[in-house]
Amino acid sequence: MCTHVYRAVEIGEGGEALRSYAGIDAAEFFAVATEVFFDRPHLLRDEHPDLYECLHDFYGQDPATRTDR
């Protein structure tokens, strides 16, 4: 799932949305990405649009349309 984003997080380039802890392993990456997807969807969509779309497809939800910035 969006391997290029995971690799970026592993080397500390996850931006504000994906803190370095997300780079510990794939399970933690998925957990952190999911948390940000629902809690800060605009930030995730802006910084990592590919990952946002991947999670959008996985969950069948678009939380950025339900929240204000």
Short mmCIF file of C-alpha atoms in Angstrom, two decimals:
data_model
loop_
_atom_site.label_atom_id
_atom_site.label_comp_id
_atom_site.label_asym_id
_atom_site.label_seq_id
_atom_site.Cartn_x
_atom_site.Cartn_y
_atom_site.Cartn_z
CA MET A 1 0.00 0.00 0.00
CA CYS A 2 1.67 3.18 -1.20
CA THR A 3 5.15 1.79 -0.69
CA HIS A 4 6.81 5.00 -1.85
CA VAL A 5 5.18 6.93 1.01
CA TYR A 6 6.23 4.29 3.54
CA ARG A 7 9.82 4.46 2.26
CA ALA A 8 9.80 8.26 2.60
CA VAL A 9 8.55 7.99 6.19
CA GLU A 10 11.27 5.44 6.98
CA ILE A 11 13.93 8.01 6.11
CA GLY A 12 12.18 10.82 7.96
CA GLU A 13 10.42 12.48 5.04
CA GLY A 14 6.81 11.89 6.03
CA GLY A 15 6.02 15.55 6.47
CA GLU A 16 3.71 16.85 9.16
CA ALA A 17 1.05 14.24 8.48
CA LEU A 18 3.10 11.09 9.07
CA ARG A 19 5.41 11.35 12.05
CA SER A 20 8.58 9.28 12.17
CA TYR A 21 6.95 6.66 14.41
CA ALA A 22 4.97 5.56 11.35
CA GLY A 23 8.22 4.30 9.83
CA ILE A 24 8.84 1.64 12.48
CA ASP A 25 7.14 -1.08 10.44
CA ALA A 26 4.31 -1.59 7.97
CA ALA A 27 1.70 -2.24 10.66
CA GLU A 28 2.51 1.01 12.47
CA PHE A 29 2.53 2.88 9.16
CA PHE A 30 -0.97 1.59 8.42
CA ALA A 31 -2.18 2.49 11.92
CA VAL A 32 -0.78 6.03 11.82
CA ALA A 33 -1.95 6.61 8.24
CA THR A 34 -5.45 5.46 9.19
CA GLU A 35 -5.51 7.74 12.23
CA VAL A 36 -4.46 10.75 10.15
CA PHE A 37 -6.89 9.80 7.37
CA PHE A 38 -9.82 10.15 9.77
CA ASP A 39 -8.50 12.83 12.16
CA ARG A 40 -6.68 15.19 9.76
CA PRO A 41 -7.87 14.23 6.29
CA HIS A 42 -7.07 17.55 4.61
CA LEU A 43 -3.46 17.42 5.78
CA LEU A 44 -3.01 13.85 4.56
CA ARG A 45 -4.68 14.62 1.23
CA ASP A 46 -2.49 17.69 0.73
CA GLU A 47 0.82 16.03 1.70
CA HIS A 48 0.24 12.49 0.40
CA PRO A 49 -2.58 12.43 -2.16
CA ASP A 50 -1.71 8.91 -3.37
CA LEU A 51 -1.95 7.53 0.16
CA TYR A 52 -5.18 9.41 0.76
CA GLU A 53 -6.70 7.86 -2.36
CA CYS A 54 -5.49 4.41 -1.35
CA LEU A 55 -7.15 4.72 2.07
CA HIS A 56 -10.24 6.25 0.47
CA ASP A 57 -10.56 3.16 -1.72
CA PHE A 58 -9.81 0.79 1.17
CA TYR A 59 -12.33 2.27 3.61
CA GLY A 60 -14.87 3.46 1.05
CA GLN A 61 -15.01 6.83 2.81
CA ASP A 62 -13.90 10.37 2.03
CA PRO A 63 -13.50 12.14 5.38
CA ALA A 64 -12.12 15.32 3.78
CA THR A 65 -15.58 16.02 2.42
CA ARG A 66 -17.10 15.83 5.91
CA THR A 67 -14.75 18.13 7.80
CA ASP A 68 -13.61 21.72 7.66
CA ARG A 69 -9.96 22.58 7.40
#
